[in-house]
PDB file of C-alpha atoms in Angstrom:
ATOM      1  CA  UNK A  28       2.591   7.232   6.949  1.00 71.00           C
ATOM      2  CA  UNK A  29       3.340   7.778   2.861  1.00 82.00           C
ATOM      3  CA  UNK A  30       2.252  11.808   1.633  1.00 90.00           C
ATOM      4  CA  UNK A  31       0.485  10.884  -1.654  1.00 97.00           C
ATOM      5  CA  UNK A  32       1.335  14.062  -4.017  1.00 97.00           C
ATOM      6  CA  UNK A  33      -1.254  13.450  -6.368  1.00 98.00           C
ATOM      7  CA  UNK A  34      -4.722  11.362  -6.706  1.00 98.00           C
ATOM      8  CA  UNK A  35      -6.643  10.649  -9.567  1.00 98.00           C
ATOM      9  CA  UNK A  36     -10.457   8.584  -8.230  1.00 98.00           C
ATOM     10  CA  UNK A  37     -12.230   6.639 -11.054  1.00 98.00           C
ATOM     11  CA  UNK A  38     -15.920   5.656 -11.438  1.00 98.00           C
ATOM     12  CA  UNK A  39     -19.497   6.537 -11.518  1.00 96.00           C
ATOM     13  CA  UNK A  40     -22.222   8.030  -9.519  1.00 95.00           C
ATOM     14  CA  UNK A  41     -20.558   6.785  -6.024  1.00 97.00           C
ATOM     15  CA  UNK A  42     -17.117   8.038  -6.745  1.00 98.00           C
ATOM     16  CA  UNK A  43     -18.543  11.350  -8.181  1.00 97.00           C
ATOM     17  CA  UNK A  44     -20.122  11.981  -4.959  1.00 97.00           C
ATOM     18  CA  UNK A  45     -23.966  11.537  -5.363  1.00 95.00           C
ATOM     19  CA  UNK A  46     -26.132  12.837  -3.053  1.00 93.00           C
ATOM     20  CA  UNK A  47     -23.725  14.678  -0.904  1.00 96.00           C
ATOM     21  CA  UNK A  48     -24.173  18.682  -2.152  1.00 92.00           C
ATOM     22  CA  UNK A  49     -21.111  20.809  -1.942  1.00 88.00           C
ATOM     23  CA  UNK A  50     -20.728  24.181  -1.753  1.00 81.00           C
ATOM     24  CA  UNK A  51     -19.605  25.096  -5.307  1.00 78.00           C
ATOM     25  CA  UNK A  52     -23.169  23.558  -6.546  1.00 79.00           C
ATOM     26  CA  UNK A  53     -21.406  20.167  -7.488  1.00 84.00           C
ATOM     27  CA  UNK A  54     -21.519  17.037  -5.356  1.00 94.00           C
ATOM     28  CA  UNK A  55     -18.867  16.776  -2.834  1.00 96.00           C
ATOM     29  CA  UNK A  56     -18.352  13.178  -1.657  1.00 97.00           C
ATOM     30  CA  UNK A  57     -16.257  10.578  -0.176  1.00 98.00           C
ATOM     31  CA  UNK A  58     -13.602  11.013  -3.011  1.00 98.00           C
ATOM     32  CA  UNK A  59     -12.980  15.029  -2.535  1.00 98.00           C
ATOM     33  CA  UNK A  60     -12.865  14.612   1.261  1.00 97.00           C
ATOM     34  CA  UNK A  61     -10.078  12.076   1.097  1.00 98.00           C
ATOM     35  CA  UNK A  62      -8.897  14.403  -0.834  1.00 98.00           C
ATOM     36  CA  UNK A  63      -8.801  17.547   1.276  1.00 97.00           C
ATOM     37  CA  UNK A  64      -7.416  15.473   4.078  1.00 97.00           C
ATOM     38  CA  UNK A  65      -4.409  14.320   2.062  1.00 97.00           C
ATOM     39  CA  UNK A  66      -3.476  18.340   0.916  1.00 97.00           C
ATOM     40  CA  UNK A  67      -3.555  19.025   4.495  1.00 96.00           C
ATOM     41  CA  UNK A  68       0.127  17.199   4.703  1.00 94.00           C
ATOM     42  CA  UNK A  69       0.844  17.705   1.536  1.00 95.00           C
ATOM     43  CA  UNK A  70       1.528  21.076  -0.413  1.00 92.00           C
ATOM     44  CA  UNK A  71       1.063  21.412  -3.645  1.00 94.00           C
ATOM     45  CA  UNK A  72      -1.375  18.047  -3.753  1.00 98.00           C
ATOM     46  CA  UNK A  73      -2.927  17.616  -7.181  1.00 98.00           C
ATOM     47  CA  UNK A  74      -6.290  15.672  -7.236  1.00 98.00           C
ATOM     48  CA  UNK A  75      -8.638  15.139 -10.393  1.00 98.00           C
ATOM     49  CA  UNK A  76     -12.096  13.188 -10.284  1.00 98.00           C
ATOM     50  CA  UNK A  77     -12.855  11.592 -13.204  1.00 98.00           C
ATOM     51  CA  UNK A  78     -16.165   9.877 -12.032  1.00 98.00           C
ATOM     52  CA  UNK A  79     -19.456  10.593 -13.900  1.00 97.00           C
ATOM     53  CA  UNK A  80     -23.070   9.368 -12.720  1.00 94.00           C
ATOM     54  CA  UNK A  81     -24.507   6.156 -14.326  1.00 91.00           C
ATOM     55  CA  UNK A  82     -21.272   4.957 -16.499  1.00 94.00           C
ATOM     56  CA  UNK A  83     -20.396   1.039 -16.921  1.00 94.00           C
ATOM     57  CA  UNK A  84     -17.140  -0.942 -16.655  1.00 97.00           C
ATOM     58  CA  UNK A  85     -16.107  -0.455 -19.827  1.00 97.00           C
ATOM     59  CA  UNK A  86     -16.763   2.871 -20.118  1.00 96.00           C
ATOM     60  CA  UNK A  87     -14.882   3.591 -16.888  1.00 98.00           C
ATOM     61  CA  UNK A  88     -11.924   1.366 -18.345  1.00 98.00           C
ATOM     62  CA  UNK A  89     -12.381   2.986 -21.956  1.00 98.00           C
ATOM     63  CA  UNK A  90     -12.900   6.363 -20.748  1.00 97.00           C
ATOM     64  CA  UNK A  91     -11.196   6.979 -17.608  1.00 98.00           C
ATOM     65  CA  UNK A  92      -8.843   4.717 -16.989  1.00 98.00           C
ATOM     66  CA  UNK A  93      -6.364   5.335 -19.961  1.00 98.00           C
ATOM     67  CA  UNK A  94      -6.217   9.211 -19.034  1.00 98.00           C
ATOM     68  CA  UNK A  95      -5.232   8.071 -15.103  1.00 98.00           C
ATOM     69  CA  UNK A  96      -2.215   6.110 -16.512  1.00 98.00           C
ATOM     70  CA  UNK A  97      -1.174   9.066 -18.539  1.00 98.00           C
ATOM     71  CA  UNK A  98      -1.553  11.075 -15.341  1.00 98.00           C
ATOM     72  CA  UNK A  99       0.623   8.753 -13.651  1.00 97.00           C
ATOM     73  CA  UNK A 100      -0.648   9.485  -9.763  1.00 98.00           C
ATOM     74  CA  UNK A 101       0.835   8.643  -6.781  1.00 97.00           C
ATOM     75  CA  UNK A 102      -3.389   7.018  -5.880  1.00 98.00           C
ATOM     76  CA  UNK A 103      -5.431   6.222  -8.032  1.00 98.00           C
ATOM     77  CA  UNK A 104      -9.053   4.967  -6.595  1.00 98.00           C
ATOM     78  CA  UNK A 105     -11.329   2.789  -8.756  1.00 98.00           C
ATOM     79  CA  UNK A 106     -14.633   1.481  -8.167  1.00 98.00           C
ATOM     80  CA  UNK A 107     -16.475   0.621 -10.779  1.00 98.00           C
ATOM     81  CA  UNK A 108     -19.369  -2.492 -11.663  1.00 96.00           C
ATOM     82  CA  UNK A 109     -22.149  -1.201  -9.569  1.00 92.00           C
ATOM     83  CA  UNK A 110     -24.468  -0.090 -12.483  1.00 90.00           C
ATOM     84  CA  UNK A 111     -23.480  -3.362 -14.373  1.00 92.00           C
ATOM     85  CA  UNK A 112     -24.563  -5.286 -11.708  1.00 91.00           C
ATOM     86  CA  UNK A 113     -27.900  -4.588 -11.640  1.00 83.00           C
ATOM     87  CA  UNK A 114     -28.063  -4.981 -15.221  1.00 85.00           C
ATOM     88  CA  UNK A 115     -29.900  -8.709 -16.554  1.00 83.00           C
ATOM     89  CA  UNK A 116     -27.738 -11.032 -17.724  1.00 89.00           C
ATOM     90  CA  UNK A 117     -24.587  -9.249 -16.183  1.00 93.00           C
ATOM     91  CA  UNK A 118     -21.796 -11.882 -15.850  1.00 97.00           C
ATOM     92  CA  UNK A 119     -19.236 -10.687 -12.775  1.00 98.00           C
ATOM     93  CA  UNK A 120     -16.870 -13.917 -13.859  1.00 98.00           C
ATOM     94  CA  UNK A 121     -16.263 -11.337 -16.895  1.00 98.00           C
ATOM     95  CA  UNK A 122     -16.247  -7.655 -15.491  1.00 98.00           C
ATOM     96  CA  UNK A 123     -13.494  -8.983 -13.211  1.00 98.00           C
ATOM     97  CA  UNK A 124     -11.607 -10.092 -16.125  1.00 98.00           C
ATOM     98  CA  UNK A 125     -11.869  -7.022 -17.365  1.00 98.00           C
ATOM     99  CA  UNK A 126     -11.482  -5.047 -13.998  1.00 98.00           C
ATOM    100  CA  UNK A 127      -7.864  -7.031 -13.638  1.00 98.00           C
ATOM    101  CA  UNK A 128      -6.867  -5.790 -16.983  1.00 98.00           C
ATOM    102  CA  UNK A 129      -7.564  -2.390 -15.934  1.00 98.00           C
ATOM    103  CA  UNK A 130      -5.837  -2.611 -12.827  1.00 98.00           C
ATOM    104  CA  UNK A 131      -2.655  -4.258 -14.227  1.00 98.00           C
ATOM    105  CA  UNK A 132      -2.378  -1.234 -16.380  1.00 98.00           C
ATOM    106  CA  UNK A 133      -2.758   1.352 -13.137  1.00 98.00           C
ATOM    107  CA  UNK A 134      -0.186   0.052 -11.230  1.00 98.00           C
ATOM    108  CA  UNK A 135       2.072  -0.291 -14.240  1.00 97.00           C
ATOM    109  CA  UNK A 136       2.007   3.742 -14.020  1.00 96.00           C
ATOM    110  CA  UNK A 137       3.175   3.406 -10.506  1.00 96.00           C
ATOM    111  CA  UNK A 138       0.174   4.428  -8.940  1.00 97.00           C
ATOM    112  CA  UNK A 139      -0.742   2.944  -5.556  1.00 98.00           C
ATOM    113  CA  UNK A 140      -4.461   1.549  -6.173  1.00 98.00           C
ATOM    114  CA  UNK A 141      -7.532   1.134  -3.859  1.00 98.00           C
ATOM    115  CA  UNK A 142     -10.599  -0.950  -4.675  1.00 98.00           C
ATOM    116  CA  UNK A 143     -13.927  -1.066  -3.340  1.00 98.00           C
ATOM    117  CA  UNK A 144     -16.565  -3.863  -2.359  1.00 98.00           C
ATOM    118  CA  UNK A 145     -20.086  -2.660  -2.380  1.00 95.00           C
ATOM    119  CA  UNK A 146     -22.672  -2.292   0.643  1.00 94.00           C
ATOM    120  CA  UNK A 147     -23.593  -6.038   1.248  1.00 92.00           C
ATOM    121  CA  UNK A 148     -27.373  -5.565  -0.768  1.00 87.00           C
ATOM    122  CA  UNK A 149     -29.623  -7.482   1.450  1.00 86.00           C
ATOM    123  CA  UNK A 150     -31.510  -4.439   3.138  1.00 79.00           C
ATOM    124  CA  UNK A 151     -32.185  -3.010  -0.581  1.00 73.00           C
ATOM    125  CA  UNK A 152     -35.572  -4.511  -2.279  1.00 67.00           C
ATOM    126  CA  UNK A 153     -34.439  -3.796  -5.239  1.00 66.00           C
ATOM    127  CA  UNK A 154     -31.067  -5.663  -5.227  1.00 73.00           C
ATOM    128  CA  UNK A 155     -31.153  -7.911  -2.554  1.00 81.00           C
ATOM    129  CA  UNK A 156     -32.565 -10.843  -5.377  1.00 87.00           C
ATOM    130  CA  UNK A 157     -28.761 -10.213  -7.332  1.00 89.00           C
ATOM    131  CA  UNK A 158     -27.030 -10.211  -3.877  1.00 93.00           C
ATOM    132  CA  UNK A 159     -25.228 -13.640  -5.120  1.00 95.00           C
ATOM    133  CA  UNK A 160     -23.871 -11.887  -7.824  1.00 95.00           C
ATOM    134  CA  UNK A 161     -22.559  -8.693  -6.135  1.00 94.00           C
ATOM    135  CA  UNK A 162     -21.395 -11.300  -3.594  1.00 96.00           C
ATOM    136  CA  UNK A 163     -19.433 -12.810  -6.656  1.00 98.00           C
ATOM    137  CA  UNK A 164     -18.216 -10.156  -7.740  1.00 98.00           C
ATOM    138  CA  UNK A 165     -16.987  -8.586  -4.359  1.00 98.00           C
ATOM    139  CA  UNK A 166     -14.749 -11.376  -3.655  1.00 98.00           C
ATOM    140  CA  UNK A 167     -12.888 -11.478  -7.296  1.00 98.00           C
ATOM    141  CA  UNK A 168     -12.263  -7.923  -6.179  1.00 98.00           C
ATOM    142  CA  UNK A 169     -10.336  -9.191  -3.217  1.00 98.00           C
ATOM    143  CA  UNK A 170      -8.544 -11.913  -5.270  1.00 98.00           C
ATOM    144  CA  UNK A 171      -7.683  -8.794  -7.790  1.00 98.00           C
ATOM    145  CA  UNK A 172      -6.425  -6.663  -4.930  1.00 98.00           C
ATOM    146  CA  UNK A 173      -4.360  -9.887  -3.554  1.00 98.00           C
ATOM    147  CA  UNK A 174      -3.351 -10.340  -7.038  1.00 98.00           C
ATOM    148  CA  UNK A 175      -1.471  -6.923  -7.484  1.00 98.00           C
ATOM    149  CA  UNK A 176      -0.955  -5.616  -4.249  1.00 98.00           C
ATOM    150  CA  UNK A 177      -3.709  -3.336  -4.266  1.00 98.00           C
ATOM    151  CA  UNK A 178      -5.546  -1.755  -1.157  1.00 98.00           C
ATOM    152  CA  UNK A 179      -9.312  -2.971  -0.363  1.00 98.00           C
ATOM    153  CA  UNK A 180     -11.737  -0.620   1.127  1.00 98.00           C
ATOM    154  CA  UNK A 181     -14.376  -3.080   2.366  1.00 97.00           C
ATOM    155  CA  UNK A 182     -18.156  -1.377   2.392  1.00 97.00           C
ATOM    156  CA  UNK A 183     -19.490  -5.080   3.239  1.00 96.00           C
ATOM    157  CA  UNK A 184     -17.926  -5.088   6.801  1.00 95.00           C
ATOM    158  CA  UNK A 185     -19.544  -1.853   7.457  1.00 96.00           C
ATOM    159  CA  UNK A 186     -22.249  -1.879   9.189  1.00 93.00           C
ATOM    160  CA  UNK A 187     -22.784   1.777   9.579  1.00 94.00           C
ATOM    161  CA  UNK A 188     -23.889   1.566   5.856  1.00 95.00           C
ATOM    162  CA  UNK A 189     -26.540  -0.963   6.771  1.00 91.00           C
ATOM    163  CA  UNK A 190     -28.714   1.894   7.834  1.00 91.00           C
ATOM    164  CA  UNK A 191     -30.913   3.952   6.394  1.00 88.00           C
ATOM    165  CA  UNK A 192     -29.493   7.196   7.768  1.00 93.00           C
ATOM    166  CA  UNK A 193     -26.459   7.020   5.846  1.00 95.00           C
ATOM    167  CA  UNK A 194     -28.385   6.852   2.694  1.00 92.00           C
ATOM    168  CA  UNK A 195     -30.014   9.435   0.264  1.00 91.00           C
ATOM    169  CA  UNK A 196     -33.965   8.884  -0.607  1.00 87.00           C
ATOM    170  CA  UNK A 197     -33.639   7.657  -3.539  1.00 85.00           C
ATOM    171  CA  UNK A 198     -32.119   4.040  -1.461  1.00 82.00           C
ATOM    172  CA  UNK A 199     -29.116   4.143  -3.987  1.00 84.00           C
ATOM    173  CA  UNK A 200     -26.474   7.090  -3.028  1.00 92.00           C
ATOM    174  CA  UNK A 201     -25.299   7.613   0.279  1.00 96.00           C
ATOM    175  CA  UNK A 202     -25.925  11.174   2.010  1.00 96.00           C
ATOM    176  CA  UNK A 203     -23.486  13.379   3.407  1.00 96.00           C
ATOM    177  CA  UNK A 204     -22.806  10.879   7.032  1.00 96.00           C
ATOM    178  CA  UNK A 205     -22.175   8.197   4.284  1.00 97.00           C
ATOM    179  CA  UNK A 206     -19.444   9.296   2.227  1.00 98.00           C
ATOM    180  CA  UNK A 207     -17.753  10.764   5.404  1.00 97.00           C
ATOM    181  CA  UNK A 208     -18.315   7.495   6.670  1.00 97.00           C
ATOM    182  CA  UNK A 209     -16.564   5.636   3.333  1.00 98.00           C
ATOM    183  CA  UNK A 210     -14.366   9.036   3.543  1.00 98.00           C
ATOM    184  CA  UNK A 211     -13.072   7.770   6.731  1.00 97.00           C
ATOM    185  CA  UNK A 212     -12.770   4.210   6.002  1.00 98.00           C
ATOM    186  CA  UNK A 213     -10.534   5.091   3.023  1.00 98.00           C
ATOM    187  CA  UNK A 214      -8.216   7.143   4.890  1.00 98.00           C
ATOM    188  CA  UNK A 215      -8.087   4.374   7.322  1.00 97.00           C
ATOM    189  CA  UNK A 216      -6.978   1.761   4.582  1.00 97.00           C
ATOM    190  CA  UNK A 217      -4.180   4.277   3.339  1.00 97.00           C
ATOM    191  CA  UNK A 218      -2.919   4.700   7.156  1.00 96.00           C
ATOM    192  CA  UNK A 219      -4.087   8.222   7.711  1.00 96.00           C
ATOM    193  CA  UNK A 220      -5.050   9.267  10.507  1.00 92.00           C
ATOM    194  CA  UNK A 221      -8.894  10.558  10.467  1.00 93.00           C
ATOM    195  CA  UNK A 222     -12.321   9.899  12.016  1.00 89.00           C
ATOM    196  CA  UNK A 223     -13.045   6.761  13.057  1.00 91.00           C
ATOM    197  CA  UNK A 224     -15.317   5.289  10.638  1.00 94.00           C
ATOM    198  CA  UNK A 225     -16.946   2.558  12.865  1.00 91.00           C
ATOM    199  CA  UNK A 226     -20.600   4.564  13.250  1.00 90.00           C
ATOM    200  CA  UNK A 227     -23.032   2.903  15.928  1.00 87.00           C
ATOM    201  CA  UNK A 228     -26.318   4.591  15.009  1.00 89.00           C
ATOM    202  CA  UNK A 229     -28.767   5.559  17.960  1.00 87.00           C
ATOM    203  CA  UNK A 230     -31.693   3.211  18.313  1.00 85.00           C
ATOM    204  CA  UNK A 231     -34.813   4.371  16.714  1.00 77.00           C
ATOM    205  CA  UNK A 232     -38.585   2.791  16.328  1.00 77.00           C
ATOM    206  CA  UNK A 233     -39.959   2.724  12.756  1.00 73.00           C
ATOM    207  CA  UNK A 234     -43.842   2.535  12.318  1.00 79.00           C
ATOM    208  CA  UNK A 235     -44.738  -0.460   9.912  1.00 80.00           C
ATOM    209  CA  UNK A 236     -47.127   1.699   8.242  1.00 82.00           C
ATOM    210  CA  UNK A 237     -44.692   4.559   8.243  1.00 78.00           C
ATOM    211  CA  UNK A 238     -41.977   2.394   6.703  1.00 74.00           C
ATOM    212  CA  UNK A 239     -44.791   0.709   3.670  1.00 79.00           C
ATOM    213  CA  UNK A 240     -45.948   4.388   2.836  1.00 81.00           C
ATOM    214  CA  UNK A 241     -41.720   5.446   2.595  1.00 77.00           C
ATOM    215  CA  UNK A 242     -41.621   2.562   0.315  1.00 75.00           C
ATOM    216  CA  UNK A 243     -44.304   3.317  -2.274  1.00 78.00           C
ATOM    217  CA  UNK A 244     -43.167   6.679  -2.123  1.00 80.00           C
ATOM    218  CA  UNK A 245     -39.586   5.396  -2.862  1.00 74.00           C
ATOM    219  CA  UNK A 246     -41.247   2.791  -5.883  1.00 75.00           C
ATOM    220  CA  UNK A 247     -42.791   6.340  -7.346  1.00 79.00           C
ATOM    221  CA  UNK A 248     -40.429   8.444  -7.046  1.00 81.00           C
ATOM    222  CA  UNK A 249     -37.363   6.416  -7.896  1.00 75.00           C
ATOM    223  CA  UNK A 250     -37.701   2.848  -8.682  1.00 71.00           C
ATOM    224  CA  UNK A 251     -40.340   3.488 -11.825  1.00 75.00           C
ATOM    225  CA  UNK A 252     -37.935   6.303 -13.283  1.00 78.00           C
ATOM    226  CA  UNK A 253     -34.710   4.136 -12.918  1.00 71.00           C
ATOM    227  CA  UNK A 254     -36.233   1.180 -14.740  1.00 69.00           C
ATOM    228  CA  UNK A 255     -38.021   3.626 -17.251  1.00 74.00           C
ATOM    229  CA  UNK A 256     -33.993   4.861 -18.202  1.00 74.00           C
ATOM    230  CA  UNK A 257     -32.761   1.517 -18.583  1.00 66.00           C
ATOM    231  CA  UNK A 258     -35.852   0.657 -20.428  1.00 67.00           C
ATOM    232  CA  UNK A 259     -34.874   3.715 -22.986  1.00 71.00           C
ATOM    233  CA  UNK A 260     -31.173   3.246 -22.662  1.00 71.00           C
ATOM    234  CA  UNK A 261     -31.105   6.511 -21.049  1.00 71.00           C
ATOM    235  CA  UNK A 262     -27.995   7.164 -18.457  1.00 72.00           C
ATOM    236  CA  UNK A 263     -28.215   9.973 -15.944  1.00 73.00           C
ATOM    237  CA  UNK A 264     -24.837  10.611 -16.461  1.00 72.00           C
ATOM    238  CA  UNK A 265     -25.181  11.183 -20.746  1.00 78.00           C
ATOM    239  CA  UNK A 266     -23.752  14.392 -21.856  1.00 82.00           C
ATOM    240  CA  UNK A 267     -22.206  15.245 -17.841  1.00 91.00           C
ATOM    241  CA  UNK A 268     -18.441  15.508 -17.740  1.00 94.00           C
ATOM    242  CA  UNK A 269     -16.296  14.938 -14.818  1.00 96.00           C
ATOM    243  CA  UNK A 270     -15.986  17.455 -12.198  1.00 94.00           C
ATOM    244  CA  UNK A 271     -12.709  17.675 -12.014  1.00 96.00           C
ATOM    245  CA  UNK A 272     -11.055  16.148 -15.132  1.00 98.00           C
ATOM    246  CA  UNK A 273      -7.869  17.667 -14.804  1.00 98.00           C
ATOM    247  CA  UNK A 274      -4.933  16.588 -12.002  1.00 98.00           C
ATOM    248  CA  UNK A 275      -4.395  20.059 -10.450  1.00 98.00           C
ATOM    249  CA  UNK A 276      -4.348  21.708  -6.876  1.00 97.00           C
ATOM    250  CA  UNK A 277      -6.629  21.236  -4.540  1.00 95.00           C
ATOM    251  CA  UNK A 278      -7.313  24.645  -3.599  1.00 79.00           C
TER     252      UNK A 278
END
């Protein structure tokens, strides 16, 4: 098993840890619990998070990327397209062009990468429709990893994520038992040992009329102020910083 020394994780809302409330009153997330685990066999681990809510591929690649390089990590994770995705006229033969480009330049710092494939979209009204183009997208990310000897953390195969309980309310961010769920699955990837992250969820009735008065509570609530920011060009991450935008200690 390698002892990473240092970890820089790249992205947006998912990465940053959105909806899973830590204890410092900033999200906590997959990302910082990977984290924790690898400074438990590793002293003097350094970790930064540059992730922010709501930012695009380029941005990410513009912003973030360029600042891991000069870092120079042992890890770097990047996930990064989800928010593009769901954008119209979105092209994923292009954001992987551009994804490659940005990978070519992390492990030409030396840094051991991992990439992500999303949730597979098809229990999600609002993206199952684009679930060809995630699809798409997903598997140039495989033929990227292949491509440069990256690691693939693949959300598609888990079925734990295909229910609701692992999600927040707002049907886009995973809860707390998600990211320790993705948490796990990452660790797994790298070869270190953790919990197992293959969740079998208790059985559980849902009442139709239970389930259509969730989802026009969800359509308030969350759909109609999503689309009302992307109407506006409004991000939910504009004028946030990363939480952690330096590579220091853990602890």
């Amino acid at each position: 098993m390698r002892h990473y020394k240092s970890f820089v994780a790249l992205g947006d809302s998912f990465t940053e840890g959105l909806n899973d409330p830590g204890p410092d009153g900033h999200y906590c997330g997959w990302a910082d619990r990977v984290a924790e685990r690898l400074a438990a066999d590793e002293p003097g681990f350094r970790y930064a998070n540059l992730a922010v809510r709501g930012k695009l591929l380029d941005q990410i690649v513009a912003e973030q990327v360029p600042l891991a390089v000069d870092m120079a990590p042992d890890l770097v994770s990047f996930c990064a397209g989800g928010n593009d995705l769901l954008r119209p006229g979105s092209d994923p033969d292009v954001m992987a062009k551009k994804l490659a480009l940005a990978v070519r330049d992390l492990r030409g710092c030396g840094a051991e990468v991992v990439l992500f494939t999303g949730v597979d979209p098809r229990d999600t009204p609002l993206m199952r429709r684009l679930r060809g183009r995630f699809a798409v997208f997903y598997l140039h990310l495989r033929s990227i990893a292949d491509l440069y000897g990256c690691r693939l953390v693949d959300q598609w195969s888990m079925q734990g994520l295909r229910d609701w309980r692992a999600w927040s309310p707002d049907r886009l961010h995973m809860n707390e038992d998600g990211h320790r769920l993705v948490a796990a699955r990452v660790l797994d990837v790298l070869g270190v040992p953790f919990d197992d992250w293959r969740k079998e969820w208790p059985e559980r009735e849902v009442d139709p009329r239970a389930r259509r008065r969730e989802d026009a509570q969800w359509l308030r609530e969350h759909l109609v102020p999503w689309v009302s920011r992307r109407l506006r060009g409004v991000s939910s991450g504009d004028g946030l910083s990363p939480k952690r935008p330096d590579l220091a200690p853990w602890m």
